[in-house]
Coordinates of C-alpha atoms in Angstrom, one line a residue:
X5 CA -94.2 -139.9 40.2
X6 CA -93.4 -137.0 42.3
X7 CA -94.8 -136.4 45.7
X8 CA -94.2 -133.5 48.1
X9 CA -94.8 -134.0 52.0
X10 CA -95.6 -131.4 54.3
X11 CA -95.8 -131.6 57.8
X12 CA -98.9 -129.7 59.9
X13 CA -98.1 -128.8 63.0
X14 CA -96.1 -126.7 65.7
X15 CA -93.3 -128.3 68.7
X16 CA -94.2 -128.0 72.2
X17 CA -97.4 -126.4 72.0
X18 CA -100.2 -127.7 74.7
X19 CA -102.4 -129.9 72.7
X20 CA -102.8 -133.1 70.7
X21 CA -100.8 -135.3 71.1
X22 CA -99.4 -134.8 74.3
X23 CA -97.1 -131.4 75.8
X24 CA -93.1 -131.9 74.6
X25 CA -93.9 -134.3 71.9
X26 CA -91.3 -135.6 69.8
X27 CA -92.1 -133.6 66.9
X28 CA -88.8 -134.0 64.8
X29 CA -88.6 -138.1 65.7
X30 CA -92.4 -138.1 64.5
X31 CA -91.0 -137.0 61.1
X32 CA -88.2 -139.0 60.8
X33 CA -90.3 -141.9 61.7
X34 CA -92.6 -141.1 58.5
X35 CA -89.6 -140.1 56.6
X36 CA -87.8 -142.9 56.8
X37 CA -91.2 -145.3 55.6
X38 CA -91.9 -143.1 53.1
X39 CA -88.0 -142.9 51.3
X40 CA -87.8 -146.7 51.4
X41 CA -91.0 -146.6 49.0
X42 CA -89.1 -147.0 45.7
X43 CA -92.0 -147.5 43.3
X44 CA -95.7 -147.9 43.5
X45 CA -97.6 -150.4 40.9
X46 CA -93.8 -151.0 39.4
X47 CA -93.5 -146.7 38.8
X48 CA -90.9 -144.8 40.4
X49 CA -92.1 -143.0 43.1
X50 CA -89.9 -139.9 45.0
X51 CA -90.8 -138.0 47.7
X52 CA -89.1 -134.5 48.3
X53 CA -90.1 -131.3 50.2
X54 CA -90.5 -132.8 53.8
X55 CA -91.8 -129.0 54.4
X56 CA -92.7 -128.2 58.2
X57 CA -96.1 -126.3 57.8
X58 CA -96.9 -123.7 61.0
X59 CA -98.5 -120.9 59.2
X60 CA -100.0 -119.1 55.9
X61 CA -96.2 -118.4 54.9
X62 CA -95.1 -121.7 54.6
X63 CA -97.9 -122.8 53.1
X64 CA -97.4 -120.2 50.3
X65 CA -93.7 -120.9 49.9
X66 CA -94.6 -124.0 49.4
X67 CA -96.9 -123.6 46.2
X68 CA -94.1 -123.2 44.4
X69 CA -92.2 -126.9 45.0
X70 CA -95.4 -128.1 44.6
X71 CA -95.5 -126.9 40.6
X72 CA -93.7 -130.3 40.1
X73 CA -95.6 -132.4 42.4
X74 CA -97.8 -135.4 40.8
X75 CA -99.4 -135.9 44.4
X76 CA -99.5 -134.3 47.7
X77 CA -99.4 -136.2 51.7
X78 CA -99.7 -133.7 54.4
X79 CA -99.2 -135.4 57.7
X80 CA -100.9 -133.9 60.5
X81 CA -98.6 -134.5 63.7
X82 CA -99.5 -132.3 66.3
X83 CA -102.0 -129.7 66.7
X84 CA -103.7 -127.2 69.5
X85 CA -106.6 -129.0 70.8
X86 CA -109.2 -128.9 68.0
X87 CA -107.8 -126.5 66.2
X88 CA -105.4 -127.4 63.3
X89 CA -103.4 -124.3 62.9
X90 CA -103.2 -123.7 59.3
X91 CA -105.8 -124.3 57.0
X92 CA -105.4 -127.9 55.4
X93 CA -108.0 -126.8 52.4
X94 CA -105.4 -123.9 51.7
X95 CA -102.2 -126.7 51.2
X96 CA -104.6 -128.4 48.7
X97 CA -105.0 -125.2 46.5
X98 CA -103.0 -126.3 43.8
X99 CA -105.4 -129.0 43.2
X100 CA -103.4 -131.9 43.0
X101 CA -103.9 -135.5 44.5
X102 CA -103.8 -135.3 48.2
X103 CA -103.1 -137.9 50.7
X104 CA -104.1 -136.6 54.3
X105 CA -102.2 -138.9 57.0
X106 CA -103.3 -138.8 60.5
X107 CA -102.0 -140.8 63.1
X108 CA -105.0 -141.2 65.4
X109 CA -104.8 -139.1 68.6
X110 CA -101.5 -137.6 67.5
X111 CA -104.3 -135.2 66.3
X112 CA -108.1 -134.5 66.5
X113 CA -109.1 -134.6 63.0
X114 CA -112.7 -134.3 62.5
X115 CA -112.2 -132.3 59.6
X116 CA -112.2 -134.5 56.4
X117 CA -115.4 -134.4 55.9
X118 CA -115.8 -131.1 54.7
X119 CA -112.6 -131.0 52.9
X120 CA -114.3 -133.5 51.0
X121 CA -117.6 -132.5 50.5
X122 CA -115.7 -128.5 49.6
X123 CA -114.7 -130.7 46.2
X124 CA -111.0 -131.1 47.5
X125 CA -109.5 -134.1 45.8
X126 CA -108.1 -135.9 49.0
X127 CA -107.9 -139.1 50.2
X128 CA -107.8 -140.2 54.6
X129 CA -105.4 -142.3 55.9
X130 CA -105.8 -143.1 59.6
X131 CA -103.7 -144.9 61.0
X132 CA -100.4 -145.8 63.3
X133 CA -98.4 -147.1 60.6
X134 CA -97.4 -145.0 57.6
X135 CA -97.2 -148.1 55.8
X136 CA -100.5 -148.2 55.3
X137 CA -99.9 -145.1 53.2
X138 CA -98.9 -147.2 50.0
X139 CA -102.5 -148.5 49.2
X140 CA -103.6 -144.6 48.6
X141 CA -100.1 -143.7 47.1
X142 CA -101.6 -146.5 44.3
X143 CA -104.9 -144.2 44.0
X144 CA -102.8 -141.0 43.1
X145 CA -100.7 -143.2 40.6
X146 CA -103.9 -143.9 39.1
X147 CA -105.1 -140.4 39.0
X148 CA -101.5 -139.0 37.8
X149 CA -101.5 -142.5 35.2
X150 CA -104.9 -140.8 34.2
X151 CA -103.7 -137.5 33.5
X152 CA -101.1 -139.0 31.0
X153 CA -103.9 -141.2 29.3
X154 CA -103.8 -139.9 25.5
X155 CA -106.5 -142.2 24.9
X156 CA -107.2 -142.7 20.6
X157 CA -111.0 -143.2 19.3
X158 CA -110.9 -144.9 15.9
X159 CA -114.5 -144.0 14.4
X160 CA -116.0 -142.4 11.3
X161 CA -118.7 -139.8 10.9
X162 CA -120.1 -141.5 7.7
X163 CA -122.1 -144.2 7.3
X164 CA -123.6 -146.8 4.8
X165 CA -127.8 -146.2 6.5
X166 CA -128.5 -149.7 4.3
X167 CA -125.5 -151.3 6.7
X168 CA -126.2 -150.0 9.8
X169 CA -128.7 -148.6 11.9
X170 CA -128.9 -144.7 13.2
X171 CA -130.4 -146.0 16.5
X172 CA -126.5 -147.9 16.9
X173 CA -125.5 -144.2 16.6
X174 CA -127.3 -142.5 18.9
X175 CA -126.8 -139.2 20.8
X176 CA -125.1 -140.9 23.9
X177 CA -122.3 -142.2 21.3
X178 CA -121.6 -138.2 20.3
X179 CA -118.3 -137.3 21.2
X180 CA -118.5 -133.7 20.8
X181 CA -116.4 -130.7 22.4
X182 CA -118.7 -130.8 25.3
X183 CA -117.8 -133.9 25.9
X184 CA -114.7 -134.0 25.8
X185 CA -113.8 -131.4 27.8
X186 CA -116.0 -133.3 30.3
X187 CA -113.6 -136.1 30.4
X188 CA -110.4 -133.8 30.6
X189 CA -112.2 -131.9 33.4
X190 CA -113.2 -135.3 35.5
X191 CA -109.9 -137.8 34.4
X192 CA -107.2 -135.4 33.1
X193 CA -107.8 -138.1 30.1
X194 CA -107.0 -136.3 26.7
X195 CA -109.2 -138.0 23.9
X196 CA -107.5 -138.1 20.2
X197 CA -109.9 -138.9 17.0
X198 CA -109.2 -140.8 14.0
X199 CA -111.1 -142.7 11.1
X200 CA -110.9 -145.5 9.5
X201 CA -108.8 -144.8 6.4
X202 CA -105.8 -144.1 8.9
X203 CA -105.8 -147.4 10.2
X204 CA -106.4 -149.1 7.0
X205 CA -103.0 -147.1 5.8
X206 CA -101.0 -148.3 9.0
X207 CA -102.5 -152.5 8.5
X208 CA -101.5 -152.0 4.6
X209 CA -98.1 -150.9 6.1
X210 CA -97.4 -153.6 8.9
X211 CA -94.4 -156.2 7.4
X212 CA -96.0 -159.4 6.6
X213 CA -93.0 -160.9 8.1
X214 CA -93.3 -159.7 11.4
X215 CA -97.0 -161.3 11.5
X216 CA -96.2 -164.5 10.0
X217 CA -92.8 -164.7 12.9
X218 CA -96.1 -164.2 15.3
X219 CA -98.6 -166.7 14.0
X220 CA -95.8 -169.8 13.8
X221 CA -95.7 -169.1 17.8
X222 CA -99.5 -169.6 18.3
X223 CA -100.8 -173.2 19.9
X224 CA -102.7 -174.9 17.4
X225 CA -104.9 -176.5 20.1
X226 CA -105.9 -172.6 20.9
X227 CA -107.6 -172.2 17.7
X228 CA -111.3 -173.1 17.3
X229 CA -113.0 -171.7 14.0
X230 CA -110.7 -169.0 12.6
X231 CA -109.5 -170.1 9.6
X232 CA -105.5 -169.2 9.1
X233 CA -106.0 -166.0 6.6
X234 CA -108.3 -164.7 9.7
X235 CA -105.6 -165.0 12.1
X236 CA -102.7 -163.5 10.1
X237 CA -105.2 -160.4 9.2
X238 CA -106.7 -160.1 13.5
X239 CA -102.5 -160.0 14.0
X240 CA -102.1 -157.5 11.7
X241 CA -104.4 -155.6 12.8
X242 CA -103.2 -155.6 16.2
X243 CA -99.9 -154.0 14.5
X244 CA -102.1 -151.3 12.6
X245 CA -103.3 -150.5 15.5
X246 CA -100.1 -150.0 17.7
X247 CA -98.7 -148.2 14.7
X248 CA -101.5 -145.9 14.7
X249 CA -101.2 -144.9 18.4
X250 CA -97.7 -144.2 18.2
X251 CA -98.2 -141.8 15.4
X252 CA -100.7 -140.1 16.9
X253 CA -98.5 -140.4 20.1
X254 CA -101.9 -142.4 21.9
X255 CA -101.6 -144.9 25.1
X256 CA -105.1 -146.0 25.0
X257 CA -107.2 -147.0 22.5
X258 CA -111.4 -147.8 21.4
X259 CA -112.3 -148.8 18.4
X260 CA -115.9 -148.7 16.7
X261 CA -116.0 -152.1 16.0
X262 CA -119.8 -152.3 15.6
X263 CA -120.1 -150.3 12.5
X264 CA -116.9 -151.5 10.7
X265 CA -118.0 -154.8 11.2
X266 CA -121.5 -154.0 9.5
X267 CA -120.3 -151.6 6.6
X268 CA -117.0 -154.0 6.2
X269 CA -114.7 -151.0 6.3
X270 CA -112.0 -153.1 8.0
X271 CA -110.9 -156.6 7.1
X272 CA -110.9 -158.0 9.9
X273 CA -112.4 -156.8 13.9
X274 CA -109.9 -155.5 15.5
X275 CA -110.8 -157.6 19.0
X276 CA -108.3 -160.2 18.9
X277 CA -105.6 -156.8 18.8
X278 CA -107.5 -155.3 21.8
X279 CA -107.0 -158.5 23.8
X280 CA -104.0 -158.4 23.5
X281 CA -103.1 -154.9 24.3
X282 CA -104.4 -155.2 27.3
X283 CA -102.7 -158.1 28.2
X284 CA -99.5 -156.0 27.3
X285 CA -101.2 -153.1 30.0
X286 CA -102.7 -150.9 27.6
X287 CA -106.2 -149.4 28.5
X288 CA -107.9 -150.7 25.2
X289 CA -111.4 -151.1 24.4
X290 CA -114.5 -152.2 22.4
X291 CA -117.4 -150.0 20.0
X292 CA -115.7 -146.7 20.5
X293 CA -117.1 -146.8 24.2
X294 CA -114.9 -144.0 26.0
X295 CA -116.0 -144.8 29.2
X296 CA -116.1 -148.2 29.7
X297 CA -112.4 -148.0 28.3
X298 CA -112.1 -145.2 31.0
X299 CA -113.2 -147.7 33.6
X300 CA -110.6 -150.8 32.0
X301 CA -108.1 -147.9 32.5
X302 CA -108.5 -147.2 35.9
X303 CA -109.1 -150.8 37.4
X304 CA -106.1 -151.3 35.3
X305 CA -104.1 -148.8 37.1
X306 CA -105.2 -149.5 40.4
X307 CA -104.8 -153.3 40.2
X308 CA -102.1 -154.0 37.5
X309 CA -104.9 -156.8 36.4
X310 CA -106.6 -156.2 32.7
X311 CA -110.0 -156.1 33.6
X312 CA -113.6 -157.6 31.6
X313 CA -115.5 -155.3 29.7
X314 CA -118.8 -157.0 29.3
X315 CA -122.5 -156.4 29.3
X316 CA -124.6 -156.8 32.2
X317 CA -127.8 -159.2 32.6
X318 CA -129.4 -159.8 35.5
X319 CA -130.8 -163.1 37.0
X320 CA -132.8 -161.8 40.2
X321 CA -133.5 -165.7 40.9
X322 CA -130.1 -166.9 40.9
X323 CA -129.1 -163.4 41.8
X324 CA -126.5 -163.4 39.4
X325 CA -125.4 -161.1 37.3
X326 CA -123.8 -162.5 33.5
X327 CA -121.8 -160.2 31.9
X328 CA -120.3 -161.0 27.8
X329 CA -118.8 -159.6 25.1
X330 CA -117.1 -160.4 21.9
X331 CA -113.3 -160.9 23.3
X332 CA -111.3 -160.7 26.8
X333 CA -107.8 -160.3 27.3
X334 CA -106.1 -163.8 28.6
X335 CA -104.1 -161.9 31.3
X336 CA -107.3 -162.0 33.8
X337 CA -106.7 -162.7 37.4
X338 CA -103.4 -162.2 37.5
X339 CA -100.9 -159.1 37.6
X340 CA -99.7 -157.9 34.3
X341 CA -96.0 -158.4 35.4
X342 CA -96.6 -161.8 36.0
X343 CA -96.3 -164.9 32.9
X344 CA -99.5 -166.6 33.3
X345 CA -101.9 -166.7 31.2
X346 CA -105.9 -168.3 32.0
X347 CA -106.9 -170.7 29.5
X348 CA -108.1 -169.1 26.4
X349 CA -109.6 -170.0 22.4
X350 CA -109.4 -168.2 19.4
X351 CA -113.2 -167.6 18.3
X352 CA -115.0 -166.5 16.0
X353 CA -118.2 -164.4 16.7
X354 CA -121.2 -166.3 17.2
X355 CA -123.0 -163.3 16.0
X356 CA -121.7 -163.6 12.5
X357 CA -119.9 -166.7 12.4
X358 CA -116.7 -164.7 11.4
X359 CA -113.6 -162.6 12.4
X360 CA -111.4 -163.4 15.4
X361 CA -112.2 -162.9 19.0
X362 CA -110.5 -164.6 22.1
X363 CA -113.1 -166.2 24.6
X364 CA -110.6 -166.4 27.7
X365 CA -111.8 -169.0 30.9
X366 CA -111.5 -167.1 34.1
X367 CA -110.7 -168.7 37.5
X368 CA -114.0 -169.9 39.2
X369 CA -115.2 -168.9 42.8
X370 CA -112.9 -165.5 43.0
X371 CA -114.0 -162.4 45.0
X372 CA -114.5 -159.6 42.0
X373 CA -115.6 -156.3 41.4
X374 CA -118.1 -154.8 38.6
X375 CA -117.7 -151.2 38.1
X376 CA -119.0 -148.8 35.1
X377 CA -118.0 -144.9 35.1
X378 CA -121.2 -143.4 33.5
X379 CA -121.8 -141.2 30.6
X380 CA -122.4 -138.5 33.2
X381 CA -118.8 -139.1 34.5
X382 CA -119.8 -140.2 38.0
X383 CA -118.9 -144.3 39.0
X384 CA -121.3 -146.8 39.5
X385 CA -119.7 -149.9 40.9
X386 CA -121.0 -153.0 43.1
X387 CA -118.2 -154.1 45.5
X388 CA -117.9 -157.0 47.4
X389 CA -119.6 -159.5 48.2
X390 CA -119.8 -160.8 44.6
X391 CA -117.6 -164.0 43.7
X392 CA -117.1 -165.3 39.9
X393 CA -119.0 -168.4 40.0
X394 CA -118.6 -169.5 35.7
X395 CA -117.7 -168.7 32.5
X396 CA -120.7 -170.0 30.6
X397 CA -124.2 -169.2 31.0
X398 CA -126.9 -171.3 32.1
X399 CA -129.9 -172.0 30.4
X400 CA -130.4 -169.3 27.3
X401 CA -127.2 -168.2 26.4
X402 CA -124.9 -166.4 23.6
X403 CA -122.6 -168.6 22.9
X404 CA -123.7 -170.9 20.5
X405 CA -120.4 -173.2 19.1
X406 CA -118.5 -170.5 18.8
X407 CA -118.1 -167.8 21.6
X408 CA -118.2 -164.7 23.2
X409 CA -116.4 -164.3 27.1
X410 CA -118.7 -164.5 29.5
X411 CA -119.2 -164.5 33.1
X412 CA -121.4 -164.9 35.9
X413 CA -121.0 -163.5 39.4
X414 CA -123.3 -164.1 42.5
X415 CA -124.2 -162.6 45.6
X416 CA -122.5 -164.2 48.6
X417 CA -124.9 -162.3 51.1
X418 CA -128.4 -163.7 51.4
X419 CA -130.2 -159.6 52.0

């Protein structure tokens, strides 16, 4: 990840922060922090430029070293009363992330506001110690991760009517031009389409040897209901499904499990294979939903941690809110660099009492946060306070003796 600096501001001018200012130890100061960052979320990161912005000239020489900037931090360091000198809006032309650092009083910066609201993609940072400038340099990783997402949607236009219903295919689940440009427009995410019969050819193509070296490594106390042919085909299909994306040269993946499952197009569901992509850090997802698998690939990004895709129901008496699905990954909680696994099974779905899914047992009575990009593109997300309180339901429930992954999280605050 590339990052250009620029600096905003003029020496010994009468204004913030104070007349004769150290302007060049200010820089050096935030140099110095900003060079010893070697990698953000385990990604190189280099900073270059270090460009001294005073006027319109500068800012326009330096459009062009910005052509191979990921990201953008202009640091405001001194400036004439109110005024900011050169425009910070015309630095952010070039419409790439933009960190804007302001140390407080070395300048009045009132300003952010309507860089913001003017559609300017910028984050604030205010504060005395450019450290502080990491947690945002991981928010431009994500956006620049984003940008390189080449994410593959396995799903067919044809469909068995006796199998499966139209309503399960309805006009929210078209993934037409319009839509797609949508997503390129909003994420920088490139969306790739494929069908069924491809991924049948890469599973008939997988070596039978290279599942059967996998399954011999599995803990026998891990497996519930699937029977042993189940397993060797959900690993195979995991394999199919790498193959797949790297032929059609994909980093993400959603699969229309839903239908395949009803029309039996596949021979096995391919969730035990999304688990465990995302456990290896790959933004992979369930029923061909793009933007839930959009929202596991940013909390993936930002966090390093897989994240849950479930469905939401709400308990306004318990105020909890239960959310389940079909499979997890087993790397929940915990930073995909790091060994440890939560306890998980392998399941079968208690919908059909077949195929192989992996019902995963998160930690109990951890701070989370629930967050769904919508079909409009715009974020809905509930923040803090929620805290995971369970992995089963109470009362009614899905689960039956076999299982899907769920969870329940509760309101710590009583309004």
């Amino acid at each position: 990840m590339n990052i250009f600096v620029a600096f905003l501001g003029s020496k010994d001018i009468c204004g913030w922060p104070y007349k004769s200012f150290d302007f060049d130890a200010q820089i050096q100061k935030i140099k110095k922090t900003l060079t010893n960052i070697e990698n953000i979320n385990n990604e190189k990161v280099e900073f270059f430029g270090f460009k001294h912005i005073e006027n319109d000239r500068n800012i326009v020489e330096s459009y062009k070293e910005m052509e191979k900037a990921d990201g953008l931090i202009i640091a405001t360091i001194t400036a004439e009363f109110a005024s900011l000198g050169p425009s910070i809006s015309k630095l952010c032309e070039m419409d790439i992330p933009t960190i804007v650092y302001n140390i407080p009083f070395s300048v009045y910066y009132d300003g952010f506001a309507t860089l913001y609201h003017s559609g300017v993609k910028a984050l604030l940072v205010s504060s005395s110690d450019p450290k502080d400038l990491q947690q945002a340099l991981i928010a431009v990783n994500t956006v620049v991760k984003l940008k390189k997402l080449n994410l593959l949607i396995v799903r067919d236009l044809d469909h068995d009517y006796s199998k499966i219903e139209k309503d399960m295919l309805d006009p929210a689940r078209w993934k037409g031009p319009k839509y797609v440009r949508m997503i390129k427009e909003i994420f920088g995410v490139s969306l790739i389409f494929a069908e069924s019969n491809e991924l049948l050819k890469c599973y008939d193509s997988v070596d039978d040897k290279m599942v059967e070296n996998d399954l011999v490594k599995i803990d026998e106390k891990t497996i519930k209901e699937p029977p042993k042919t189940d397993l060797f085909r959900a690993v195979k299909m995991y394999y199919a499904m790498k193959k797949l994306m790297e032929e059609r040269n994909c980093n993400g993946i959603t699969v229309d499990c839903l239908s395949y499952i009803r029309e039996k197009k596949l021979p096995i569901s391919p969730c035990y294979g999304l688990s465990r992509l995302l456990r290896e850090g790959v933004p992979a997802g369930c029923e061909g939903d793009v933007d839930s698998t959009i929202t596991l690939a940013i909390s993936l990004y930002l966090t390093q941690i897989p994240g849950f895709m479930g469905d939401p129901v709400l308990d306004h008496a318990n105020k909890q809110l239960t959310l389940a699905h079909c499979t997890s990954s087993c790397r929940l909680c915990t930073p995909q660099k790091d060994i440890e696994d939560v306890d998980y099974f392998f399941r079968t779905h208690n919908e059909s009492h077949s195929d192989v899914g992996i019902q995963a047992f998160m930690k109990p009575n951890l701070p989370v946060t629930v967050m769904k990009i919508m079909h409009s593109g715009f974020a809905q997300f509930i923040g803090q306070p929620t805290v995971f309180t369970s992995t089963s339901f109470i009362g009614y429930h899905l689960l039956c003796y076999e299982s899907k992954t769920s969870t329940t999280v509760v309101d710590d605050h009583d309004d």
